[in-house]
Coordinates of N, CA, C and O and ligand atoms in Angstrom, one line a residue:
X1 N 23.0 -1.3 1.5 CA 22.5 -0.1 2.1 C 23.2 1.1 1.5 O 24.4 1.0 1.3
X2 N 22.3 2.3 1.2 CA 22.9 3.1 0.4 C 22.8 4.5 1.1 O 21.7 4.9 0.5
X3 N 23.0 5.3 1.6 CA 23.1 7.2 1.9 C 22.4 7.8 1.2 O 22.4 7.7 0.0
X4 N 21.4 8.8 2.2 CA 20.7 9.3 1.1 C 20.9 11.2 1.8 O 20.5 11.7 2.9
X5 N 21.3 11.6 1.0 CA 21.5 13.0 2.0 C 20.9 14.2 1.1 O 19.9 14.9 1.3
X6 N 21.9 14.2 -0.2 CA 21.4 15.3 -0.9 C 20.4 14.8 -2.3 O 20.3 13.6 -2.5
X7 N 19.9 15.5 -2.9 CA 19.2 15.4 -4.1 C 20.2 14.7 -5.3 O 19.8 14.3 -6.4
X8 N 21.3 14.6 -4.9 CA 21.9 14.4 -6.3 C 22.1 12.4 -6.1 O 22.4 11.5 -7.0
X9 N 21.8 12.4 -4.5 CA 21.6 10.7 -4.1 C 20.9 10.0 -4.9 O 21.3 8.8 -5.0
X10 N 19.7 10.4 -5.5 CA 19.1 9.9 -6.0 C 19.1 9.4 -7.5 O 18.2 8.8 -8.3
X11 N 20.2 9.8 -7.5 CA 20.8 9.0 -9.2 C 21.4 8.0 -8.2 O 21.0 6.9 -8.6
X12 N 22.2 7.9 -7.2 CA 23.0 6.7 -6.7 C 21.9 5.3 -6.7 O 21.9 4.1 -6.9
X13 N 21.2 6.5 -6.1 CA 19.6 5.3 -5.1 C 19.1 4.3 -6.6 O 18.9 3.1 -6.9
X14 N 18.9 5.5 -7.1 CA 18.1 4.8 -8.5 C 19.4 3.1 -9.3 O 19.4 1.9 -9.4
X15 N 20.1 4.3 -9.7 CA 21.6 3.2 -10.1 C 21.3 1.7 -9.2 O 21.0 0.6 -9.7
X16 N 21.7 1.9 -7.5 CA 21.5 0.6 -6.7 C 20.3 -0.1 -7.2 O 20.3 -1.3 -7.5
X17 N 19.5 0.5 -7.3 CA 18.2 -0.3 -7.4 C 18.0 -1.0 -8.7 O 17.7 -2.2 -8.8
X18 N 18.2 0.0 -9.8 CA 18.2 -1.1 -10.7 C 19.7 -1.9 -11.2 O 19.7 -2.7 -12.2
X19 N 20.5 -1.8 -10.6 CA 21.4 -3.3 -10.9 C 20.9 -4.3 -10.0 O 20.9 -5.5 -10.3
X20 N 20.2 -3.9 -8.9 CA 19.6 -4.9 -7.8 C 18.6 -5.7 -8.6 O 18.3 -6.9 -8.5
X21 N 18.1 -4.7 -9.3 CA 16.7 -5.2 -9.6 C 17.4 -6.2 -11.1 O 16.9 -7.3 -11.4
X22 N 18.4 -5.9 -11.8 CA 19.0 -6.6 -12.8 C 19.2 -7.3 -12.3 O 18.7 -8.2 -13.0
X23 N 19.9 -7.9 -11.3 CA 20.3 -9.5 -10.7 C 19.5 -10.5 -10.7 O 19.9 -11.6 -11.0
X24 N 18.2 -10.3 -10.3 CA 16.8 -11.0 -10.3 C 16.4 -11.6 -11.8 O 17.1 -11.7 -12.8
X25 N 15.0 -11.9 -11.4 CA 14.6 -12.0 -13.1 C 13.5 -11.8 -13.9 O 12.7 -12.5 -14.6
X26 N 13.6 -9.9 -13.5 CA 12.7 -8.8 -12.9 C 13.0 -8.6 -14.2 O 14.2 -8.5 -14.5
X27 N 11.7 -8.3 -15.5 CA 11.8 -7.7 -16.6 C 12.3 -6.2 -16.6 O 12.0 -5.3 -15.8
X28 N 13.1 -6.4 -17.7 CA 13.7 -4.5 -18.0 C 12.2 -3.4 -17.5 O 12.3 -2.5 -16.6
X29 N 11.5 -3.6 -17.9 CA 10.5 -2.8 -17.7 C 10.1 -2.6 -16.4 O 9.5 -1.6 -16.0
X30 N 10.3 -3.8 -15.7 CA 9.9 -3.4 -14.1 C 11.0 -3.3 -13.4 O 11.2 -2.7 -12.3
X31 N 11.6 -3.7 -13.8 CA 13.3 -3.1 -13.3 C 13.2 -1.4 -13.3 O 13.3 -0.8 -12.2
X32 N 13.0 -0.9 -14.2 CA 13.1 0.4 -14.1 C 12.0 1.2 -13.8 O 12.3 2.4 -13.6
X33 N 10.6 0.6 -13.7 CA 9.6 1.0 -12.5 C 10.2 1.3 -11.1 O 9.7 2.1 -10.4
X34 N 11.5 0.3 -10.8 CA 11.3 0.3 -9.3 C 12.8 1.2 -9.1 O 13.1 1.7 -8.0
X35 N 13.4 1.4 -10.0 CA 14.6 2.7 -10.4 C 14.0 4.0 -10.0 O 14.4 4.8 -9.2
X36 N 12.9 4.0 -10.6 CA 12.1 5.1 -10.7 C 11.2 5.4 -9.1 O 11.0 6.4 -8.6
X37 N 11.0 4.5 -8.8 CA 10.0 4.6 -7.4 C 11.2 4.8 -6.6 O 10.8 5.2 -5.5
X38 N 12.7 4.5 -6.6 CA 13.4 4.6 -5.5 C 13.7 5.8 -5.8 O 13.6 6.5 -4.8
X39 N 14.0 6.4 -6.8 CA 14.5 8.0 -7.2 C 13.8 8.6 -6.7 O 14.3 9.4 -6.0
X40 N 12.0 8.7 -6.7 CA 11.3 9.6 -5.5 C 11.1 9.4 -4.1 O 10.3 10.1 -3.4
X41 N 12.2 8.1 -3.9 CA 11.9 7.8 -2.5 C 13.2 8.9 -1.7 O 13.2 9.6 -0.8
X42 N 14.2 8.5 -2.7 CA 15.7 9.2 -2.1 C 15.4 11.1 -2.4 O 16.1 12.0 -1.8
X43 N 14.6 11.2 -3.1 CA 14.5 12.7 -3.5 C 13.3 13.2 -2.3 O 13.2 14.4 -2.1
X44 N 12.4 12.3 -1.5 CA 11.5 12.9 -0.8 C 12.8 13.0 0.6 O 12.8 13.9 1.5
X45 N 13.4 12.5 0.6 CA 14.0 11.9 1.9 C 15.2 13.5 2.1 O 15.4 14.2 3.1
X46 N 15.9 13.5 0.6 CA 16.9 14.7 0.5 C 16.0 15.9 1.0 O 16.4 16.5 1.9
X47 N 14.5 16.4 0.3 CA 14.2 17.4 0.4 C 13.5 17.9 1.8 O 13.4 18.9 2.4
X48 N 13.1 16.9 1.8 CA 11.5 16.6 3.2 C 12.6 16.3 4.5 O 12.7 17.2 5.2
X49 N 13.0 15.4 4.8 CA 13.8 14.9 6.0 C 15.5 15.4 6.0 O 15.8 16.4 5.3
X50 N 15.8 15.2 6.3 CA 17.4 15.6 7.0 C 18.1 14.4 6.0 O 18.2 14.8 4.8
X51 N 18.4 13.2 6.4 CA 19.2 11.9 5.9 C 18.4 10.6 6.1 O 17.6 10.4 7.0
X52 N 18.7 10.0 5.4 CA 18.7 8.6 5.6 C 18.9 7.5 5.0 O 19.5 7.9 4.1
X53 N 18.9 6.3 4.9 CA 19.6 5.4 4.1 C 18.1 4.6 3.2 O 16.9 4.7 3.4
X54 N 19.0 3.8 2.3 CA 17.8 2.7 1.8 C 18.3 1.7 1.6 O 19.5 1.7 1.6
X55 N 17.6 0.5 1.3 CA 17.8 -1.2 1.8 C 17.7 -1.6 1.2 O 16.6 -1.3 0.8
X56 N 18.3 -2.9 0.2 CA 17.5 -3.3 -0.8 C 17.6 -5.4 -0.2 O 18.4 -5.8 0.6
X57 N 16.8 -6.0 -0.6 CA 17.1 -7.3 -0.6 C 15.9 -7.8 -1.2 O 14.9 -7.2 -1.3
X58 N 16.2 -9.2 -1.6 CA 15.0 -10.0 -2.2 C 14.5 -10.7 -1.3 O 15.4 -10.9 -0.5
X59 N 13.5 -11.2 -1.0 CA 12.7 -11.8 -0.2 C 11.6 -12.9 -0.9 O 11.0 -12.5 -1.9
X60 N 11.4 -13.8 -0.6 CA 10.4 -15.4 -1.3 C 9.1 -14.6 -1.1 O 8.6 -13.8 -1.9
X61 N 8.9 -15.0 -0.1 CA 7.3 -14.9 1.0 C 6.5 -13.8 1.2 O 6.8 -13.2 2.2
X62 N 5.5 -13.2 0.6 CA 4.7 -14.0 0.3 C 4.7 -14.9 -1.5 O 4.0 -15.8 -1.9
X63 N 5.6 -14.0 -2.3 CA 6.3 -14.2 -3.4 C 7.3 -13.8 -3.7 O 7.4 -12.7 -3.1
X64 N 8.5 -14.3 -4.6 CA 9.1 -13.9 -4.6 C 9.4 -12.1 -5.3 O 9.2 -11.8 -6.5
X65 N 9.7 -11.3 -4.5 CA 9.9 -9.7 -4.7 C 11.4 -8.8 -4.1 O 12.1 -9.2 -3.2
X66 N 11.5 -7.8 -4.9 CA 12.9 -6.9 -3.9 C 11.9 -6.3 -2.8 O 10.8 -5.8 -2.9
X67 N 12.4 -6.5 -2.1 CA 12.1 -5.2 -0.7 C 12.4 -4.2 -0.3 O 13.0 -4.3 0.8
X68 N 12.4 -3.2 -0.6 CA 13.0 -1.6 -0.4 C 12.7 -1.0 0.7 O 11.7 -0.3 0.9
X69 N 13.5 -1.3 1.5 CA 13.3 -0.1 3.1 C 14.0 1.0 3.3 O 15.1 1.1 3.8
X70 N 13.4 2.1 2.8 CA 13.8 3.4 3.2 C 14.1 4.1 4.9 O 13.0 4.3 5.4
X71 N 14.7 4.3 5.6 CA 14.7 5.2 7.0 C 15.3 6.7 6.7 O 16.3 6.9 6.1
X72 N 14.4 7.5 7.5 CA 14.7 8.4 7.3 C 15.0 9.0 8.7 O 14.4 8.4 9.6
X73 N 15.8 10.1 9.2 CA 15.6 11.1 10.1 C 15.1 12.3 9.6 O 15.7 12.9 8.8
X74 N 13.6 12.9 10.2 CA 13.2 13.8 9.7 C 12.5 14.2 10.4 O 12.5 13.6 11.5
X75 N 11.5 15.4 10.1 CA 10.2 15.9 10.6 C 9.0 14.5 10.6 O 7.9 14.4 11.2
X76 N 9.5 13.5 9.8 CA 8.0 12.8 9.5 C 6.7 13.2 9.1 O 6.7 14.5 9.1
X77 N 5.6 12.8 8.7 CA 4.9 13.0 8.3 C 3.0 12.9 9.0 O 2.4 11.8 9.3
X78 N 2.6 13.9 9.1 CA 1.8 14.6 9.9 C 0.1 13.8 9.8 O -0.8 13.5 10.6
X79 N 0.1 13.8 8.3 CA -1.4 12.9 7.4 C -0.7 12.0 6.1 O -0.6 12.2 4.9
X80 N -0.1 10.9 7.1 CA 0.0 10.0 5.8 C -1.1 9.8 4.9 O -1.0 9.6 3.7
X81 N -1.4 9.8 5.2 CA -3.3 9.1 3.6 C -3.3 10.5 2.8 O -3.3 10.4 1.6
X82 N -3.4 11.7 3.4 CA -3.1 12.7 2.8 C -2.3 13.0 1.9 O -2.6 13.6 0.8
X83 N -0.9 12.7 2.3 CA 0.8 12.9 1.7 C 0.7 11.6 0.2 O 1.4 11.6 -0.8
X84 N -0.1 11.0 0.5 CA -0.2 10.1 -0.6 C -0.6 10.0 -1.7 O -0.2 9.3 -2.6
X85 N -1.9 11.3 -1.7 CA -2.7 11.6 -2.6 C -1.8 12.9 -3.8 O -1.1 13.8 -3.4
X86 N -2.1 12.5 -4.7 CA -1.5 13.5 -6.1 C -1.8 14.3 -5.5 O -2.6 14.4 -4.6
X87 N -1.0 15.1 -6.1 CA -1.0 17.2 -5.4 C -1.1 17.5 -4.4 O -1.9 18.4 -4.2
X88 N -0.6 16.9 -3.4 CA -0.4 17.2 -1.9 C 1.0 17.1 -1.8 O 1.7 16.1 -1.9
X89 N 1.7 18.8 -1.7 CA 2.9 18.5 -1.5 C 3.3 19.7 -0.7 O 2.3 20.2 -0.3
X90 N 4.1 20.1 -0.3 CA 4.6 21.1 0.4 C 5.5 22.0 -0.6 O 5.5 23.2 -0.2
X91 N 6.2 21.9 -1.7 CA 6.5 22.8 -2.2 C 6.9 22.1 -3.5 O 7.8 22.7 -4.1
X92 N 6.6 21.4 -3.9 CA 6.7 20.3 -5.1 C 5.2 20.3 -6.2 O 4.4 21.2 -6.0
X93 N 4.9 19.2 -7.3 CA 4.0 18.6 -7.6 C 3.1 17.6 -6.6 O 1.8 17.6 -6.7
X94 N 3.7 16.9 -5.7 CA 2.9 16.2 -5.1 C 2.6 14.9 -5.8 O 1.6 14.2 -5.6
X95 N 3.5 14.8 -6.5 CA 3.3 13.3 -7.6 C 3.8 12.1 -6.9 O 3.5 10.9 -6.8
X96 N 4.9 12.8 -6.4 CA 6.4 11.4 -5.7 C 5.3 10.3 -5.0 O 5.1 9.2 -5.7
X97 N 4.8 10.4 -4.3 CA 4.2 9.2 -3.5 C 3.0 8.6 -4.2 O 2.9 7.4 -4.2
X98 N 1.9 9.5 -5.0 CA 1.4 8.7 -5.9 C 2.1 8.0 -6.9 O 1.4 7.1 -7.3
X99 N 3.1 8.1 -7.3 CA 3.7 7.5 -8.5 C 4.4 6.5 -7.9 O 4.7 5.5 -8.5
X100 N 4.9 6.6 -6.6 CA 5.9 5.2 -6.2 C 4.3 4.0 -5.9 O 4.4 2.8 -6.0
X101 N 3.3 4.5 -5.5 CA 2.4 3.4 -5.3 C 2.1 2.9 -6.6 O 2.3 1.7 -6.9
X102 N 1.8 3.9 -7.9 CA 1.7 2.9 -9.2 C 2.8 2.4 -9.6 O 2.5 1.6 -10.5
X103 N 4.2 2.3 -9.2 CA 5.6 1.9 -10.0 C 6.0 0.6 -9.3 O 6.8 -0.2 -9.8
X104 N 5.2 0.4 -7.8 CA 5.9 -1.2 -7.4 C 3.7 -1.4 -6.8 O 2.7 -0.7 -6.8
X105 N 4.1 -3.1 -6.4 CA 3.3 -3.8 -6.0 C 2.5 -3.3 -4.2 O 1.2 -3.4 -4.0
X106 N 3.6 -3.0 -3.3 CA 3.2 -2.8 -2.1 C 3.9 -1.4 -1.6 O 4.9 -1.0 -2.0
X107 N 3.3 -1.0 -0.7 CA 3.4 0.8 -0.1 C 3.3 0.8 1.1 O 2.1 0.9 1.5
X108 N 4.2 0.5 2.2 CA 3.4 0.9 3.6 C 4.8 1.6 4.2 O 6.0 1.3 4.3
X109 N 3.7 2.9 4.7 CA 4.5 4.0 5.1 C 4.3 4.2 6.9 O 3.3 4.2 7.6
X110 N 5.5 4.2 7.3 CA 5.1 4.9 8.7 C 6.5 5.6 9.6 O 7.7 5.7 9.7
X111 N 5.0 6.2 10.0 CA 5.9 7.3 10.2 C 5.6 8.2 12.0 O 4.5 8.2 12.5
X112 N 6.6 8.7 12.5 CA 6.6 9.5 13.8 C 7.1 10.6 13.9 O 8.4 10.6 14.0
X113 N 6.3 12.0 14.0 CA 6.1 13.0 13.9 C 7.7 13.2 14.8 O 7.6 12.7 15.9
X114 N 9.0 13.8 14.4 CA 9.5 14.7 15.4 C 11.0 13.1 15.1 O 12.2 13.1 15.5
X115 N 10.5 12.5 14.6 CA 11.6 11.1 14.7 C 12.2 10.7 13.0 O 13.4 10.3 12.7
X116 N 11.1 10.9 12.2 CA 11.3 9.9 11.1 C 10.0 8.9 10.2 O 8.9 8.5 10.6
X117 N 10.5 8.9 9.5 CA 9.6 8.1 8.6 C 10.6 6.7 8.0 O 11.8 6.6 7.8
X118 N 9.6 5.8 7.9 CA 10.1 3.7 7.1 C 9.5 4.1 6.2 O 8.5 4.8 6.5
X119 N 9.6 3.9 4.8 CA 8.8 4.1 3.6 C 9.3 2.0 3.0 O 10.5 1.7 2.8
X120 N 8.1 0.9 2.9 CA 8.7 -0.1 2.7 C 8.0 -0.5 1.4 O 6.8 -1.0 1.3
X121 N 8.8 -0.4 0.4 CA 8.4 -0.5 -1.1 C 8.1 -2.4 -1.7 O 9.0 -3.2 -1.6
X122 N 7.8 -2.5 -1.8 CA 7.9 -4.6 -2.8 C 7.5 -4.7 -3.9 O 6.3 -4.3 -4.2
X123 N 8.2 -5.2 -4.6 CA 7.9 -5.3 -6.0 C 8.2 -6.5 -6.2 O 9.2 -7.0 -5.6
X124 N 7.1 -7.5 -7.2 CA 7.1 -8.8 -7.0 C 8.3 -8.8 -8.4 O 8.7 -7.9 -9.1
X125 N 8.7 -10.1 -8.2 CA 9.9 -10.5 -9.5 C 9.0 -10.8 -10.8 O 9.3 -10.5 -12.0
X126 N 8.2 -11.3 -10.4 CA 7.2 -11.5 -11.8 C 5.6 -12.0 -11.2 O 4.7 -12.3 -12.0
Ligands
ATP201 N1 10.4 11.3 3.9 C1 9.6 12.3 4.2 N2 9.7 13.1 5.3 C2 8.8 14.1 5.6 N3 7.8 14.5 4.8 C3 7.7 13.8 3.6 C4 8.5 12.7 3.3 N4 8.1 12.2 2.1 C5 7.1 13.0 1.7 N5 6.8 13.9 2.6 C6 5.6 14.9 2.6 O1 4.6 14.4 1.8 C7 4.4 15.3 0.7 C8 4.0 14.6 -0.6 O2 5.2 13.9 -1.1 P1 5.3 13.7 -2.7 O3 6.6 13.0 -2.9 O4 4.1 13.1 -3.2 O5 5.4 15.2 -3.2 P2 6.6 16.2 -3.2 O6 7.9 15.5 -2.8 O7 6.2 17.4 -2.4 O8 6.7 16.7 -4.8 P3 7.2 15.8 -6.0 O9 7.6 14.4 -5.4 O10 6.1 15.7 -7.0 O11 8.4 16.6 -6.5 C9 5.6 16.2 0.7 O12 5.4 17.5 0.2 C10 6.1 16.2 2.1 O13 5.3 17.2 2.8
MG202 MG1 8.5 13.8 -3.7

């Protein structure tokens, strides 16, 4: 489990993830797909929410994949299906969340207005 507070977290976030993802026997290339999807997970979290941590572990079932559970303390999010789509952003590009659904396997976001948002990323090993 890793802290995620300021913008500059997200070199840490990314760093965890891919030595995580190096341990496995997760090609270089998707190794650093999922570097990359944690970097805009820890960068939405710095800018958009207050703090929060992220999780990493591998899991078999339904195949073998890393698991990435983000929590945040924040405002949360008001139109997830919305927030998802390219160029919907609040003061950004609006790419971060389209691009973490193309960089791993699975996306499921939830979230409670006034509490927080789980952002839970999977990326299969092969
Ligand atoms: N953890 C979060 N807490 C609250 N709101 C969020 C969170 N993550 C995303 N959002 C909301 O969803 C919108 C879309 O996020 P997305 O990452 O796609 O774009 P962005 O962060 O605004 O810009 P970019 O990632 O391209 O720099 C954000 O502008 C923000 O309003
Ligand atoms: Mg973003």
């Amino acid at each position: 489990v890793l802290g995620c507070k300021s913008t500059a977290d997200r070199f840490a976030c990314a760093a965890l993830a891919r030595a995580f993802g190096r341990s496995t026997e997760m090609s270089v290339l998707r190794v650093e797909e999922l570097a990359l999807a944690v970097a805009e997970l820890a960068s939405n979290v710095a800018r958009h929410a207050v703090e929060g941590e992220i999780e990493l572990r591998r899991l078999e079932r339904p195949r073998a994949h890393v698991e990435i559970v983000c929590r945040d303390r924040g405002p949360g999010i008001a139109d997830v299906e919305l927030a998802r789509r390219d160029g919907v952003s609040c003061d950004g590009l609006g790419l971060g969340l389209g691009a973490i659904e193309r960089l791993v396997d699975e996306v499921s976001i939830e979230s409670t207005l006034g509490v927080g948002t789980i952002v839970t990323l999977r990326k299969w090993i092969r």
